[in-house]
mmCIF file of C-alpha atoms and ligand atoms in Angstrom:
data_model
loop_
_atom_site.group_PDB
_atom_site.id
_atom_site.type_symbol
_atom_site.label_atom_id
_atom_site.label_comp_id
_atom_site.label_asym_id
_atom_site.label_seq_id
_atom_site.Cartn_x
_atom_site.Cartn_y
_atom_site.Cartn_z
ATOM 1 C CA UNK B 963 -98.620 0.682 -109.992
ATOM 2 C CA UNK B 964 -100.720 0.404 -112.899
ATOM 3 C CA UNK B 965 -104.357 0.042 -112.264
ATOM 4 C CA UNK B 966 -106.264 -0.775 -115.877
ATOM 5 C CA UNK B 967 -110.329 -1.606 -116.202
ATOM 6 C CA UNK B 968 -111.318 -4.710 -118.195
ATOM 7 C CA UNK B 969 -114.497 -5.183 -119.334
ATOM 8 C CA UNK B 970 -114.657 -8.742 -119.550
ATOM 9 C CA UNK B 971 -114.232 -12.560 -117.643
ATOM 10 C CA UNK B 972 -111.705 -13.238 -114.903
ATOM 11 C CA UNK B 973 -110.765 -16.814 -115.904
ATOM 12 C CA UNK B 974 -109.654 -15.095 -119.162
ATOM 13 C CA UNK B 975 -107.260 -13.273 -117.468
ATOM 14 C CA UNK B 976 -103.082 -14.337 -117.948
ATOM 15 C CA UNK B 977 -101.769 -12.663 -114.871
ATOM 16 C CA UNK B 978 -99.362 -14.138 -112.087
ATOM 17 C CA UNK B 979 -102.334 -13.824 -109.927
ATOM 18 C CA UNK B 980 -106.109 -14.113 -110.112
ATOM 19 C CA UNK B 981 -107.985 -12.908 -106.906
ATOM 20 C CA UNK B 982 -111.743 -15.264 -105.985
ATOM 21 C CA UNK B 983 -114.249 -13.956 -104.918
ATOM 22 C CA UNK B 984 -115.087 -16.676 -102.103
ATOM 23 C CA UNK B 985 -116.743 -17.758 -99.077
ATOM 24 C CA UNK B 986 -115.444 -19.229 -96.422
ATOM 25 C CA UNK B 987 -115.899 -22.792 -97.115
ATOM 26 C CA UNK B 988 -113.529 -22.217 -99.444
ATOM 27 C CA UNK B 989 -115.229 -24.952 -101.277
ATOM 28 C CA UNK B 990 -116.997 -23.672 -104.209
ATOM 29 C CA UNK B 991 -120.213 -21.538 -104.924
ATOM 30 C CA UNK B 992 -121.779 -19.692 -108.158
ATOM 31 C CA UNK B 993 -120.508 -16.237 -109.561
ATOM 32 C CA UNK B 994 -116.861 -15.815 -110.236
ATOM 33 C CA UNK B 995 -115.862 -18.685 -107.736
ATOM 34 C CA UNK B 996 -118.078 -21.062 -109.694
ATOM 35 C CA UNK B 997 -116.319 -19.956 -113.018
ATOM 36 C CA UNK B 998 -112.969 -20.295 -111.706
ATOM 37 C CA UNK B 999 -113.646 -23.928 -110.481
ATOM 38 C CA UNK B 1000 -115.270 -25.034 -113.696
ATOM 39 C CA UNK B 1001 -112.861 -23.478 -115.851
ATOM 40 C CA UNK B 1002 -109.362 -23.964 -113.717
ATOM 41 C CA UNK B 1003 -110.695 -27.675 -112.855
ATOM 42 C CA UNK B 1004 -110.579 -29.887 -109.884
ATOM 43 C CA UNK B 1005 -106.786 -29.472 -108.619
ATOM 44 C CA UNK B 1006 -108.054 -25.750 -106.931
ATOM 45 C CA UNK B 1007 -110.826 -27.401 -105.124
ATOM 46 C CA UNK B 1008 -108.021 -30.124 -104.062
ATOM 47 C CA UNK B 1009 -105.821 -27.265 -102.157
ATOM 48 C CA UNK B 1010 -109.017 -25.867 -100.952
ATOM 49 C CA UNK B 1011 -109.936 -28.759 -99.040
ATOM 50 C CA UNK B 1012 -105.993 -29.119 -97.838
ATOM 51 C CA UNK B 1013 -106.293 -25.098 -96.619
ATOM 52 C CA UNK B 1014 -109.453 -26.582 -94.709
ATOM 53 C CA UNK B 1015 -107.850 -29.543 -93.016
ATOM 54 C CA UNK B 1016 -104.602 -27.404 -92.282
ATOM 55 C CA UNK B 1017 -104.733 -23.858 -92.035
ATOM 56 C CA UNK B 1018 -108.202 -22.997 -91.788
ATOM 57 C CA UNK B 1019 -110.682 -25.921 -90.207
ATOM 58 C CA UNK B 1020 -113.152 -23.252 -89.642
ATOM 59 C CA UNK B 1021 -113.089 -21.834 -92.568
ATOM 60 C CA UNK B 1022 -111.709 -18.430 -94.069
ATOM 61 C CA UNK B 1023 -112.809 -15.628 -92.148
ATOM 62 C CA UNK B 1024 -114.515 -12.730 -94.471
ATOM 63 C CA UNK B 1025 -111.564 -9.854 -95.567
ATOM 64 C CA UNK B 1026 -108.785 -13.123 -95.014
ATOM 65 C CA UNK B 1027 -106.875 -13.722 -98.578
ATOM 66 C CA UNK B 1028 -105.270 -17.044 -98.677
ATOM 67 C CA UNK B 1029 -103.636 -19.143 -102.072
ATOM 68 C CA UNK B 1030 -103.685 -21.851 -104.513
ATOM 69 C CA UNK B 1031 -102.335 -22.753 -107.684
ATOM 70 C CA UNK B 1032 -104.505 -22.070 -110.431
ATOM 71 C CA UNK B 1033 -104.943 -25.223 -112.180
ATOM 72 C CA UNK B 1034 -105.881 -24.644 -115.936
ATOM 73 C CA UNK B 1035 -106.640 -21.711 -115.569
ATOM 74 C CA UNK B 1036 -104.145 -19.115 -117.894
ATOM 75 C CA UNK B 1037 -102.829 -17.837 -114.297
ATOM 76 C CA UNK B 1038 -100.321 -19.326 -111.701
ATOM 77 C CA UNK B 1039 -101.918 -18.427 -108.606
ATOM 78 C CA UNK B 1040 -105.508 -18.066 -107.356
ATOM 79 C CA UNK B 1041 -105.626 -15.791 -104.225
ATOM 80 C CA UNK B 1042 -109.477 -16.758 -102.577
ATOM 81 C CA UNK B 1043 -110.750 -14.103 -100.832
ATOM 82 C CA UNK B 1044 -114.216 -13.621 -98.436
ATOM 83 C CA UNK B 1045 -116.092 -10.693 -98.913
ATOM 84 C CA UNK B 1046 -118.386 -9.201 -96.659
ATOM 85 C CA UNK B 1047 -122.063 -9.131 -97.115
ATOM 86 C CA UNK B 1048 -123.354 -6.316 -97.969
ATOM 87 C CA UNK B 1049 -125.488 -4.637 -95.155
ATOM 88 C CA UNK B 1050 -127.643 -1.683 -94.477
ATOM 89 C CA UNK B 1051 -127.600 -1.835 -90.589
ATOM 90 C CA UNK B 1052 -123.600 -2.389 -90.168
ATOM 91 C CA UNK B 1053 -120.522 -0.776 -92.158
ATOM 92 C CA UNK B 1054 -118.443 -4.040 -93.380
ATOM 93 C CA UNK B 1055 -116.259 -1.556 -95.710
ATOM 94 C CA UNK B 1056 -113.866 -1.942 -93.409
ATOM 95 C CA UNK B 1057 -114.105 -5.694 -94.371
ATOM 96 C CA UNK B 1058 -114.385 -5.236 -98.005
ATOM 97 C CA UNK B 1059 -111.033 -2.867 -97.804
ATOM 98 C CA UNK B 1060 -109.446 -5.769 -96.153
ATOM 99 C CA UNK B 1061 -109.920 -8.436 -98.943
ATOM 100 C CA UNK B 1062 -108.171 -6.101 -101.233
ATOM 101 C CA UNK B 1063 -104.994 -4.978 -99.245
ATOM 102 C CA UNK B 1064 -104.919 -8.849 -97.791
ATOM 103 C CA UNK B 1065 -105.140 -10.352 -101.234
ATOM 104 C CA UNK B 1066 -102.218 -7.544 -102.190
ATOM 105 C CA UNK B 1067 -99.938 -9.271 -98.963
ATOM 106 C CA UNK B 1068 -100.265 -12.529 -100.727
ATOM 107 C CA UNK B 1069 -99.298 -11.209 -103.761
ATOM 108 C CA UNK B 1070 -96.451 -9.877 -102.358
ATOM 109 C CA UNK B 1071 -95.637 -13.001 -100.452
ATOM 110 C CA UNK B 1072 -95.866 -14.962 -103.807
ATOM 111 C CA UNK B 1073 -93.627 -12.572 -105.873
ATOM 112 C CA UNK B 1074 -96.781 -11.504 -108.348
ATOM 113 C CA UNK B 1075 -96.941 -8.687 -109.743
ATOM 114 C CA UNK B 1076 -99.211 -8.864 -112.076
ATOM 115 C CA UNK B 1077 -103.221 -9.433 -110.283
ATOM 116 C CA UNK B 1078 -106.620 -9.402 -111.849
ATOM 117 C CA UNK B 1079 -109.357 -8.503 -109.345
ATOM 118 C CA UNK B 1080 -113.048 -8.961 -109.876
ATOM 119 C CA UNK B 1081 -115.592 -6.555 -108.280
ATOM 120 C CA UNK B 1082 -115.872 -8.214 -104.764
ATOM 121 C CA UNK B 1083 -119.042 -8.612 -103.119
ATOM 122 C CA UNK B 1084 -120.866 -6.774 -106.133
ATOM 123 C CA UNK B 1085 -122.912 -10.032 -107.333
ATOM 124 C CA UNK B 1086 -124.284 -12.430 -104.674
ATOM 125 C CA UNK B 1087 -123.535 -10.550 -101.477
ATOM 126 C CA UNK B 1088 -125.282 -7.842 -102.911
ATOM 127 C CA UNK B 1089 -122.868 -3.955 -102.297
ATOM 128 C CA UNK B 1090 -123.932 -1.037 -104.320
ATOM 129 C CA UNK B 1091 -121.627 -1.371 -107.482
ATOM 130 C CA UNK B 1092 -120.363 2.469 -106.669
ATOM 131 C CA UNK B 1093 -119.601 1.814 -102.728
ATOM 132 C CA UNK B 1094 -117.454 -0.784 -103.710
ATOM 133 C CA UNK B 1095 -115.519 0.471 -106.467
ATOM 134 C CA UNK B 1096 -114.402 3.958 -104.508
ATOM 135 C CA UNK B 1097 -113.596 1.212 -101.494
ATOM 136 C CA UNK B 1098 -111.747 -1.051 -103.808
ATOM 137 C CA UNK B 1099 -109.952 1.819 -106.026
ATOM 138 C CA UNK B 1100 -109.049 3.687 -102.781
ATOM 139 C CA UNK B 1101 -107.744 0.701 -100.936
ATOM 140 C CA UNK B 1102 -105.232 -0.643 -103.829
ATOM 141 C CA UNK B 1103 -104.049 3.209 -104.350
ATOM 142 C CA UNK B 1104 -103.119 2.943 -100.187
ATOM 143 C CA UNK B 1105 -101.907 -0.118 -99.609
ATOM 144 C CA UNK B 1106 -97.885 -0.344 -100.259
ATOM 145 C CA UNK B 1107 -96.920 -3.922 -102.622
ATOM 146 C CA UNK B 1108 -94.635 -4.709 -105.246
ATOM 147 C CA UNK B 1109 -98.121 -5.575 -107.900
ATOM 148 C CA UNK B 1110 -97.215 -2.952 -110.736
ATOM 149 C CA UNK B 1111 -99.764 -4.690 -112.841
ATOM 150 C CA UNK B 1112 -103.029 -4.297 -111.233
ATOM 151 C CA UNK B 1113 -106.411 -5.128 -113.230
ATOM 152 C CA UNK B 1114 -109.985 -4.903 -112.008
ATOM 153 C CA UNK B 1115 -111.711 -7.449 -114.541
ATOM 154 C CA UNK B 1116 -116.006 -6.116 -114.584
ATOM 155 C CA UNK B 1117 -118.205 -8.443 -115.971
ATOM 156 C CA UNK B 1118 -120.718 -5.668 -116.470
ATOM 157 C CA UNK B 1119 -121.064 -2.746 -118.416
ATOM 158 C CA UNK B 1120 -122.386 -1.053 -115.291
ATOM 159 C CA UNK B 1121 -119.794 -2.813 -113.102
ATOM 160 C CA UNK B 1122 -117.084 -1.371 -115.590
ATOM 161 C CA UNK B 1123 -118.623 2.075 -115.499
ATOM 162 C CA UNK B 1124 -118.769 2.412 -111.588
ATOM 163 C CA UNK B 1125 -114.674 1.077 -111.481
ATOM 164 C CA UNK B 1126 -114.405 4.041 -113.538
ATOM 165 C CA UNK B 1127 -115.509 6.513 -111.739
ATOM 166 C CA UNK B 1128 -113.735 5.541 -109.207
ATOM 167 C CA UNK B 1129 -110.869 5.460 -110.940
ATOM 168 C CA UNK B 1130 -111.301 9.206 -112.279
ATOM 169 C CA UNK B 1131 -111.954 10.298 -108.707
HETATM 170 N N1 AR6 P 1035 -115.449 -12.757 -114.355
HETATM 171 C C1 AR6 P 1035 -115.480 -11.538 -113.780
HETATM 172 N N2 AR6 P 1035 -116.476 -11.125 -112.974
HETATM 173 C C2 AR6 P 1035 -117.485 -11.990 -112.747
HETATM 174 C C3 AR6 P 1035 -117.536 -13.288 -113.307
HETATM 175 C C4 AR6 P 1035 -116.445 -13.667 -114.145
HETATM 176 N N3 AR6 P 1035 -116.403 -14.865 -114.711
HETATM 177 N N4 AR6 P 1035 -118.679 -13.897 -112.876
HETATM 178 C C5 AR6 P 1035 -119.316 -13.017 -112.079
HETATM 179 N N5 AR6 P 1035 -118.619 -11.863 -112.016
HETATM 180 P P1 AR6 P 1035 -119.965 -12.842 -107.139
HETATM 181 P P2 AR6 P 1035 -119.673 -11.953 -104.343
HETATM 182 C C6 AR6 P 1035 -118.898 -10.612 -111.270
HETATM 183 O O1 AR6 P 1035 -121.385 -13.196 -106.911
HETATM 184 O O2 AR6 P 1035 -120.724 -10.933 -104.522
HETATM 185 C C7 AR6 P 1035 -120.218 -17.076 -104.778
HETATM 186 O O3 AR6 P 1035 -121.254 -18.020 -104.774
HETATM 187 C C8 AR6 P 1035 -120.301 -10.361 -110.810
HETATM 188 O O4 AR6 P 1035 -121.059 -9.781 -111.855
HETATM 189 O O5 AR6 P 1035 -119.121 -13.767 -107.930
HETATM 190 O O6 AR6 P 1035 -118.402 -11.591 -103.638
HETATM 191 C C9 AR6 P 1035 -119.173 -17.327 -103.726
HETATM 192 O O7 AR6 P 1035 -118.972 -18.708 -103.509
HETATM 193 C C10 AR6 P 1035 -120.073 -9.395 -109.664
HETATM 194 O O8 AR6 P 1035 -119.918 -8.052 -110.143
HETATM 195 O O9 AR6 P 1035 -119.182 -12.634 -105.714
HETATM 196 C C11 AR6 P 1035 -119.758 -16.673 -102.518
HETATM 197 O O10 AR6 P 1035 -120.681 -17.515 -101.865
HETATM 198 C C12 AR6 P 1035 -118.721 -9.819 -109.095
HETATM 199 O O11 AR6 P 1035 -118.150 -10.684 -110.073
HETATM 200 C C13 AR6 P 1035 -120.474 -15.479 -103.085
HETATM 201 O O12 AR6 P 1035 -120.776 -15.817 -104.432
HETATM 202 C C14 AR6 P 1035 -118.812 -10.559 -107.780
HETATM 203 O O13 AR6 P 1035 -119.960 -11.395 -107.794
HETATM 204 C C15 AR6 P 1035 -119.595 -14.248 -103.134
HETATM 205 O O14 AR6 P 1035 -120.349 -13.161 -103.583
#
């Protein structure tokens, strides 16, 4: 598997699959979720609500992966994931480490082989940019899938940096 660093935005990304960094209502929100609603237009948020009437009433439960077509977006597939909130009291990297080898089952389950990750959890539910990089970098090195094109898209210069790191580690 190749694992490349883009410095850059997610809905930009042609790739058979782009991962979301959601919540569990499945139904929107700001950050990269928000951007991949606006941009990929209203037919996601149609087989979100579908996943909520069917599959998950209750909503997705945080390190669950689940998919939709991807609309307009330049991508066929748009895997929605939960993160955890970040925490000082509990360790959720368990969690976190989750989103990324459930998203890579999908993926697998679709036939993509080409996936664009963002940096989960990073922007509203607050982890250390580091933390999760290692966690993310670590967990897509471990996990076996048939992805051989495997991007992490940062929308930072410090979010690219950290990836990096990782990545060298
Ligand atoms: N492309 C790539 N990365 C982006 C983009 C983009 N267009 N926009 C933001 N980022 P976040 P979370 C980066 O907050 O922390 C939403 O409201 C951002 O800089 O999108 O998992 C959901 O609905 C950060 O590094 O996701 C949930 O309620 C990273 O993407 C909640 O936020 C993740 O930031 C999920 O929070």
């Amino acid at each position: 598997m190749d694992i490349t660093l883009v410095l850059g935005d997610l809905t930009d990304q042609h790739a058979d699959a782009v991962v979301n960094a959601a919540n569990s209502t499945l139904l929107g929100g700001g950050g990269v979720d928000g951007a991949i609603h606006r941009r990929g237009g209203p037919d996601i948020l149609a087989a979100c609500r579908d996943l909520r009437t069917t599959r998950y009433p209750r909503g997705l439960p945080p390190g669950q992966s689940v998919a939709t077509p991807a609309g307009r977006l330049p991508a066929r597939w748009v895997i929605h994931t939960v993160g955890p909130v970040y925490s000082r009291e509990e360790d959720r990297s368990a969690v976190l480490a989750s989103c990324h080898r459930t998203a890579l089952h999908v993926a697998d389950e679709l036939g993509a082989t080409s996936v664009a990750f963002p940096a989960i959890s990073t922007g509203v539910y607050g982890w250390p940019l580091d933390s999760a990089a290692r966690i993310a970098v670590d967990t897509v090195r471990t996990t076996p899938t048939q992805v051989t094109d495997l991007r992490f898209v940062l929308f930072s210069r410090e979010a690219h940096a950290a990836f990096a790191r990782a990545l060298d580690s």
